[in-house]
C-alpha positions as MATLAB code, in Angstrom:
seq = 'MSELLTHREYRDLAGGLILPVQAYINGQFVPSVSGNTMPTVNPATGAEIAQISACNEDDVNLAVANAKATFEAGEWANMHPTERKKIMLKFADLIRQNSRELAVMESLESGKPIRECELTDLPETIHCIEWHAEAADKIYDQLSPSGNDAVGLIVREPLGVVACVLPWNFPLMMVAWKLGPALASGNCVVIKPAEQTSMTTLRLAQLALAAGIPAGVMNVLPGYGHEAGQALGLHHDVQVVSFTGSTEIGRKFLEFSAQSNLKKIVLECGGKNPSVVLADADKLDRAAEQIVYAALWNMGQNCTANSRVIVHKDVKAELTSKILQAMEEWRTGDPLDPANALGAIVSREQYEQICQYISKGKAEGATVLAGGEPIVIGDGLFVAPTLFDDVTPDMTIAREEIFGPVFAIITADSDEQALAIANDTCYGLQASLYTSSGVNAQRYARKLQAGTVSVNCYAEGDISTPFGGYKLSGFGGRDNSLQAHDQYTETKTIWLDISE';
ca = [
     155.023   35.007  105.494;
     153.911   35.235  101.544;
     151.596   37.286   99.587;
     148.036   36.826  100.536;
     145.953   34.504   98.613;
     142.918   35.290   96.187;
     139.322   34.701   97.478;
     139.335   31.178   95.407;
     142.474   30.379   96.598;
     141.456   30.674  100.607;
     138.600   28.373   99.364;
     139.753   25.705   97.588;
     142.946   25.382  100.903;
     139.665   25.191  103.203;
     138.341   22.443  100.925;
     141.049   20.578  101.236;
     141.859   20.562  105.044;
     142.973   17.471  106.814;
     140.948   18.499  110.040;
     142.193   17.264  113.222;
     138.752   15.982  115.237;
     140.210   14.181  118.395;
     141.926   14.881  121.479;
     145.476   14.898  121.587;
     146.784   12.367  124.724;
     150.600   11.448  124.886;
     151.727   11.634  121.345;
     148.868   10.577  120.058;
     145.367   11.607  118.947;
     142.579    9.192  120.828;
     138.891    9.846  120.931;
     137.065   10.912  123.920;
     137.012    7.685  126.400;
     132.639    8.590  125.868;
     133.796    8.549  122.519;
     131.027   11.820  122.608;
     131.658   14.135  120.414;
     130.611   18.108  119.658;
     130.349   20.193  116.284;
     132.404   22.869  115.401;
     130.447   25.069  112.942;
     131.574   27.980  110.999;
     129.742   31.217  111.340;
     129.949   32.331  108.341;
     128.089   29.813  107.047;
     126.331   28.001  109.856;
     127.305   25.189  108.350;
     128.864   22.424  110.154;
     133.006   21.771  110.073;
     133.282   18.684  112.091;
     132.329   16.925  115.318;
     135.327   17.193  117.701;
     135.439   15.002  120.705;
     134.165   16.245  123.895;
     136.271   15.513  126.483;
     135.452   15.206  129.915;
     136.773   13.656  133.366;
     137.916   10.542  132.904;
     139.466   12.277  129.626;
     141.169   14.844  132.255;
     142.219   11.669  134.509;
     143.880   10.545  131.816;
     145.755   13.152  130.209;
     147.190   14.498  133.859;
     148.414   11.342  134.733;
     150.614   10.921  131.528;
     151.507   14.395  131.910;
     152.365   13.789  134.866;
     154.819   10.165  134.457;
     156.763   12.201  131.798;
     157.074   15.207  134.112;
     158.153   12.595  136.610;
     160.863   11.233  134.114;
     162.341   14.001  133.337;
     163.170   14.023  129.724;
     161.901   17.538  129.165;
     161.876   18.764  133.172;
     166.172   17.952  133.206;
     166.838   18.601  130.103;
     169.303   21.201  129.599;
     168.161   24.580  128.888;
     169.648   25.170  125.774;
     168.492   21.701  124.386;
     164.771   22.910  125.371;
     165.292   26.162  123.657;
     166.478   24.290  120.467;
     163.316   22.013  119.945;
     161.035   25.139  121.134;
     162.944   27.141  117.980;
     162.219   24.021  115.578;
     158.348   23.980  116.802;
     158.076   27.620  115.968;
     159.732   26.879  112.539;
     157.045   24.011  111.999;
     154.420   26.029  112.744;
     155.561   28.652  110.224;
     156.216   26.417  107.504;
     152.255   25.274  108.049;
     151.239   28.668  109.158;
     148.678   29.206  105.934;
     146.990   25.939  106.755;
     146.723   27.361  110.273;
     145.416   30.268  108.962;
     142.437   28.809  106.866;
     141.671   26.696  109.834;
     141.630   29.323  112.436;
     139.410   31.834  110.411;
     137.324   28.602  109.623;
     136.323   27.886  113.434;
     136.132   31.712  114.533;
     135.124   33.764  111.809;
     138.338   35.335  112.126;
     139.277   37.526  108.363;
     141.629   35.580  107.019;
     144.163   38.362  106.502;
     143.892   39.030  110.247;
     145.230   35.422  110.891;
     147.610   35.568  108.024;
     149.622   39.153  108.751;
     148.885   39.322  112.715;
     148.046   35.917  114.854;
     150.529   33.168  113.031;
     153.464   36.194  112.923;
     152.726   36.612  116.667;
     152.707   32.865  118.012;
     155.296   32.465  115.688;
     157.303   35.475  116.725;
     155.980   34.217  121.260;
     157.644   30.924  120.909;
     160.629   32.129  119.232;
     160.939   34.672  122.308;
     160.547   32.270  125.332;
     162.188   29.448  123.496;
     165.361   31.939  123.492;
     165.516   32.919  126.882;
     165.209   29.389  128.414;
     168.766   29.650  128.600;
     169.164   33.389  129.987;
     167.349   33.483  133.041;
     169.576   33.194  135.665;
     169.029   31.754  139.111;
     169.829   34.569  142.183;
     172.663   34.229  145.310;
     171.200   35.921  148.187;
     173.639   38.440  150.215;
     174.303   35.662  153.150;
     177.418   36.772  153.754;
     180.728   34.527  154.565;
     179.281   31.532  156.650;
     176.746   30.852  154.424;
     175.656   30.203  151.045;
     171.700   31.308  149.775;
     171.213   29.958  146.170;
     167.824   31.231  145.197;
     166.696   28.848  142.615;
     163.547   28.416  140.157;
     162.104   25.000  139.137;
     159.152   23.986  137.121;
     155.933   22.978  138.894;
     155.388   20.261  136.859;
     151.744   19.431  135.344;
     150.373   22.886  134.271;
     146.478   23.378  132.936;
     145.972   26.380  130.216;
     142.145   26.733  129.615;
     141.906   29.203  126.394;
     139.381   31.680  125.071;
     137.788   31.414  121.666;
     138.700   34.931  119.938;
     142.766   34.281  119.553;
     143.027   30.724  119.709;
     146.613   30.268  118.483;
     147.966   33.651  120.041;
     146.495   32.668  123.554;
     147.875   28.707  123.576;
     151.444   30.786  122.665;
     151.257   33.069  125.504;
     150.853   29.953  127.540;
     153.051   27.375  126.247;
     156.006   29.521  125.791;
     157.048   30.369  129.289;
     155.387   27.057  130.526;
     157.444   24.778  128.167;
     160.645   26.923  128.388;
     161.067   26.125  132.371;
     160.406   22.693  131.343;
     156.613   21.963  132.614;
     154.018   19.133  130.836;
     151.012   20.942  129.426;
     147.580   19.931  129.268;
     145.457   22.441  127.093;
     141.671   23.041  126.668;
     140.970   25.152  124.260;
     137.837   27.007  123.617;
     134.726   24.126  122.101;
     134.201   27.017  119.295;
     138.019   26.624  118.360;
     140.018   23.341  119.079;
     141.293   22.813  115.868;
     144.139   24.787  115.699;
     145.528   23.990  118.925;
     145.210   20.072  117.689;
     146.965   20.780  115.251;
     150.176   22.335  116.751;
     150.462   19.298  119.191;
     150.911   17.235  116.072;
     153.644   20.019  115.296;
     155.693   19.152  119.069;
     155.406   16.283  118.318;
     157.195   16.090  115.198;
     159.716   18.893  116.687;
     161.092   16.952  119.489;
     158.875   17.399  122.337;
     158.456   14.124  124.228;
     154.972   12.276  124.111;
     153.483   13.590  127.101;
     154.745   17.761  127.245;
     151.675   18.891  125.324;
     148.256   17.444  125.224;
     145.133   18.902  124.347;
     141.917   18.355  125.592;
     138.270   19.556  123.165;
     135.179   19.705  125.598;
     132.815   21.555  127.351;
     134.087   23.924  130.098;
     131.250   22.419  132.632;
     133.053   18.834  132.301;
     136.878   19.408  131.255;
     137.600   22.712  132.439;
     136.061   22.074  135.600;
     137.444   18.617  135.863;
     140.825   20.260  135.179;
     140.563   23.112  137.846;
     139.452   20.607  140.719;
     142.383   17.573  139.699;
     145.212   17.844  142.538;
     147.491   17.025  140.396;
     147.339   20.422  138.378;
     149.873   22.586  139.832;
     148.407   25.657  138.231;
     145.572   26.908  135.553;
     146.123   29.700  133.495;
     143.219   30.814  132.269;
     142.046   33.374  129.761;
     138.580   34.577  129.363;
     135.329   35.935  131.325;
     135.257   37.204  134.541;
     132.549   34.872  136.087;
     134.089   31.774  135.140;
     137.776   33.073  136.302;
     136.320   33.186  139.842;
     134.872   29.678  139.418;
     138.779   28.703  138.437;
     139.578   30.686  142.570;
     136.644   28.517  143.795;
     138.388   24.490  142.454;
     141.470   25.563  143.314;
     140.256   26.246  147.597;
     138.305   23.023  146.632;
     140.902   21.165  145.873;
     144.683   21.899  146.200;
     144.987   25.222  146.266;
     146.521   24.943  142.983;
     148.592   28.701  141.247;
     145.520   30.195  139.249;
     146.804   32.903  137.046;
     143.208   35.023  135.458;
     143.080   37.161  132.389;
     139.657   38.243  132.304;
     137.501   40.775  130.978;
     138.052   44.349  129.880;
     136.120   48.126  129.625;
     138.599   49.703  128.281;
     138.891   53.320  127.264;
     140.100   55.750  124.572;
     140.243   58.909  126.341;
     141.010   61.908  124.089;
     142.209   65.704  126.250;
     141.347   68.755  125.110;
     144.743   68.862  123.492;
     144.427   66.260  121.526;
     145.417   66.805  118.387;
     146.552   64.495  115.055;
     142.928   63.218  115.408;
     142.897   61.689  112.121;
     145.256   59.231  113.080;
     143.535   59.087  116.790;
     140.153   58.268  115.011;
     142.039   55.402  112.987;
     143.337   53.807  116.225;
     140.379   54.548  117.860;
     138.359   52.637  115.005;
     140.853   50.247  115.021;
     140.595   49.610  118.910;
     137.266   49.148  118.950;
     136.715   47.171  115.555;
     139.778   44.592  115.895;
     138.883   40.714  115.315;
     134.528   42.544  115.199;
     135.528   43.900  119.350;
     135.781   40.531  120.028;
     138.903   41.455  122.132;
     139.794   41.948  125.904;
     141.270   45.335  125.448;
     138.572   46.367  122.709;
     138.324   50.180  123.528;
     134.446   50.153  123.483;
     134.258   53.566  125.545;
     135.695   56.395  123.656;
     135.805   59.109  126.642;
     136.436   62.737  124.439;
     136.550   66.434  125.906;
     133.573   68.367  124.919;
     136.343   71.214  122.591;
     137.514   68.319  120.589;
     134.386   66.137  120.115;
     132.845   67.461  117.074;
     135.673   66.724  114.877;
     136.769   63.828  116.249;
     133.665   62.151  115.835;
     133.739   63.296  111.584;
     136.499   61.458  111.595;
     135.822   58.167  113.671;
     132.963   58.081  111.184;
     135.083   58.433  108.565;
     137.731   55.473  109.442;
     134.853   53.219  109.592;
     133.827   53.251  106.292;
     137.409   51.517  105.758;
     135.912   48.597  107.767;
     134.344   45.779  105.406;
     132.420   43.018  106.477;
     131.838   39.726  104.953;
     133.514   36.261  104.114;
     136.194   36.057  106.689;
     137.692   33.978  103.742;
     138.120   37.048  101.255;
     141.546   38.749  102.120;
     139.767   42.542  101.382;
     137.042   42.280  104.187;
     138.358   43.293  107.500;
     135.505   41.903  109.862;
     134.312   38.830  109.606;
     131.772   37.020  110.903;
     130.423   36.847  115.263;
     131.856   33.552  116.711;
     128.463   31.820  117.925;
     125.264   32.500  117.414;
     125.235   32.707  121.430;
     127.685   35.341  120.909;
     126.020   37.294  118.108;
     122.463   37.303  119.705;
     124.107   38.827  122.840;
     125.663   41.620  120.830;
     122.319   42.263  119.125;
     120.725   42.248  122.865;
     123.611   44.997  123.831;
     122.429   47.347  120.604;
     118.891   46.998  121.048;
     119.593   47.847  124.966;
     121.803   51.118  123.968;
     118.869   52.025  121.615;
     116.041   51.532  124.359;
     118.278   53.661  126.859;
     118.210   56.869  124.429;
     121.930   56.653  123.264;
     121.982   57.446  119.060;
     123.038   55.356  116.621;
     125.532   57.259  114.194;
     126.610   54.038  112.336;
     125.406   50.362  112.003;
     123.136   49.233  114.849;
     121.799   46.343  112.958;
     123.363   42.613  111.927;
     124.109   42.204  107.911;
     122.327   39.240  106.520;
     125.244   37.846  104.233;
     123.087   33.947  103.774;
     123.253   31.695  107.263;
     126.674   33.446  109.116;
     126.522   35.547  111.965;
     127.649   38.946  110.476;
     126.825   42.487  113.002;
     127.663   45.838  111.052;
     130.079   47.829  113.121;
     128.245   49.922  115.351;
     129.003   53.364  116.807;
     126.405   54.884  119.582;
     126.454   58.746  120.562;
     124.913   60.666  123.443;
     126.050   58.313  125.815;
     125.954   58.904  129.750;
     128.060   56.409  131.655;
     125.740   55.047  133.894;
     123.915   53.273  130.612;
     124.611   49.609  130.079;
     126.608   49.511  127.094;
     128.914   51.975  128.791;
     129.195   49.453  131.559;
     128.697   45.501  130.668;
     131.443   44.058  128.498;
     129.626   44.065  125.060;
     132.564   41.428  123.082;
     131.324   42.903  119.394;
     132.012   45.750  116.750;
     129.990   48.371  119.312;
     131.003   51.010  120.816;
     130.777   54.481  122.518;
     130.759   58.150  122.381;
     130.934   59.732  125.974;
     131.430   62.985  126.543;
     133.355   64.903  128.972;
     133.546   68.604  130.684;
     137.154   68.370  131.546;
     139.879   66.089  131.244;
     139.502   65.490  134.954;
     135.748   64.267  134.463;
     137.179   62.357  131.554;
     139.976   60.732  133.804;
     137.264   60.114  136.149;
     134.802   58.327  133.627;
     137.209   56.547  132.451;
     138.373   54.656  135.839;
     134.767   54.901  136.893;
     135.115   50.575  136.317;
     135.649   47.601  137.564;
     137.504   45.904  134.858;
     141.300   47.241  134.001;
     142.659   45.892  131.316;
     143.815   48.335  129.142;
     143.421   52.054  128.236;
     144.314   54.602  125.403;
     144.976   58.210  125.950;
     145.315   60.684  123.643;
     147.191   64.206  123.533;
     149.458   66.692  122.486;
     151.937   67.064  126.131;
     153.769   65.238  127.017;
     153.215   66.486  130.565;
     149.633   65.423  130.275;
     150.438   61.866  128.728;
     153.166   61.345  131.715;
     150.276   62.214  134.549;
     147.332   60.932  133.158;
     148.710   57.473  131.836;
     149.931   57.327  135.539;
     146.647   58.145  136.935;
     144.333   55.361  134.464;
     143.594   52.149  136.201;
     144.912   49.637  133.755;
     147.483   47.088  133.190;
     148.320   48.631  130.267;
     147.992   52.538  129.281;
     149.076   53.207  125.385;
     149.335   56.848  124.532;
     148.704   58.749  121.273;
     148.119   55.168  119.857;
     146.102   51.390  120.779;
     148.527   48.826  121.781;
     148.664   46.037  124.128;
     152.831   46.386  124.393;
     154.614   43.499  122.791;
     156.336   40.124  123.799;
     158.883   41.955  126.062;
     155.836   43.799  128.469;
     153.811   42.535  131.205;
     150.265   41.982  130.125;
     147.577   41.623  132.329;
     144.743   43.752  134.693;
     143.702   45.588  137.645;
     140.601   45.406  138.901;
     138.194   42.370  138.161;
     140.690   41.937  134.908;
     143.468   40.033  135.552;
     144.346   37.927  139.076;
     147.759   36.083  140.002;
     150.580   36.241  137.561;
     150.934   38.569  133.669;
     151.207   37.282  130.302;
     154.341   38.039  127.900;
     157.995   39.167  129.179;
     160.013   37.443  131.560;
     157.947   37.606  134.097;
     155.560   35.192  132.788;
     158.034   32.480  133.601;
     156.892   33.357  136.989;
     153.605   31.613  137.014;
     155.167   28.404  135.988;
     157.831   28.042  138.527;
     158.445   27.930  142.000;
     160.830   29.414  143.999;
     163.120   27.488  146.195;
     165.902   28.489  148.578;
     169.236   25.991  149.439;
     170.701   27.027  151.885;
     174.779   25.859  152.474;
     176.200   26.774  155.608;
     179.903   26.947  155.316;
     181.000   28.403  158.721;
     184.080   27.324  159.539;
];
């Protein structure tokens, strides 16, 4: 990735973008069958960017039929894994060549800071596609220990039509998490991006075709969840739905599976993630930086956001002071200005929900240490980074996922109480643990009920480590790592009798 541009250069680039606005089916941009469209809005200005095709069940039927026919024709599914790998690597390279355009497009629709899009989202998207491409011809099938009279072959086969239903907070990264293993395994994919953030996924489909991925392998249907998303969940020719989003909608996909063909459902849902700071924690400057990053990254619109800081009373005062100092580095403003670390909230609905949580925190007796109010910048949707103190575990802001730049300090009288508070949630996606003791790091990390536990830092692991959650945070599989391939394949036993 080259050096960041200036604010003016990013604005000029945004003004010259050719925006993809139609559905992408069988290698072509097409209007929705109904002709309906929906607006996509720049949350930093309130201005409409474009009208995007709004797909429904008719479009889903068309896309799935094309994807199924493409899969059964076998051009992609039966291609040698090494050839699939080469094409996917070319796809990743085309993303790299167009990364600046994609970064600006993503920033416009989502309100994400351009520096984050350029320096994190695009590099991670490219790396994810490349990593799974390289795995395509390196995952071996198995031979069972069946003695000398039989051969038991355990093989993995692509499922067929895969539906990917995306969130709005990391549009490019999340489509890569799903596309990488699904394509590497030989499936055809129908993607429903979030209605707020469709354009970068549509552009990726164009690049996939240019890379040599056959028409019909990657299809994109922008639209509303209750129309296009539900139709995918109920479609009998969709073999798996991989969904990232709220636990509420995740439950609906389980219902859709039961009502249709018992398709596989893979869910990565919400979180109420803790930063647990033990009594022996040292290097509090570093801890404070990581805690603030964990809470505010992507304006807190992150399923692993550490919105609860559970800190031992002996280190609370010093840590709180350092957290407030660290927050001063997080400047909010125009997402296209690379000087800004925080941009706009993605939609009016999300903005109002965050403001309601801030009001509820105040009403229930929590103390605002920083922020606590919207930031007025034209007609944009901006919320000041907000830190609450005097928060008890039963308060609403300590129990419900806020999905905004809002986090709360909860005081614990002992390390054991801190652990109990951390685990007292219906979620279990990620947790961060701060301690100077190697023994405590191992002991408490194992006791924290979360799919990923980072020690003395905030992290989600990397592409090589499985990502998913305990309890209501996840169901049916894991993203990232080689385990991600399991959710897009079927396991078959082939039994050969070779007895005399």
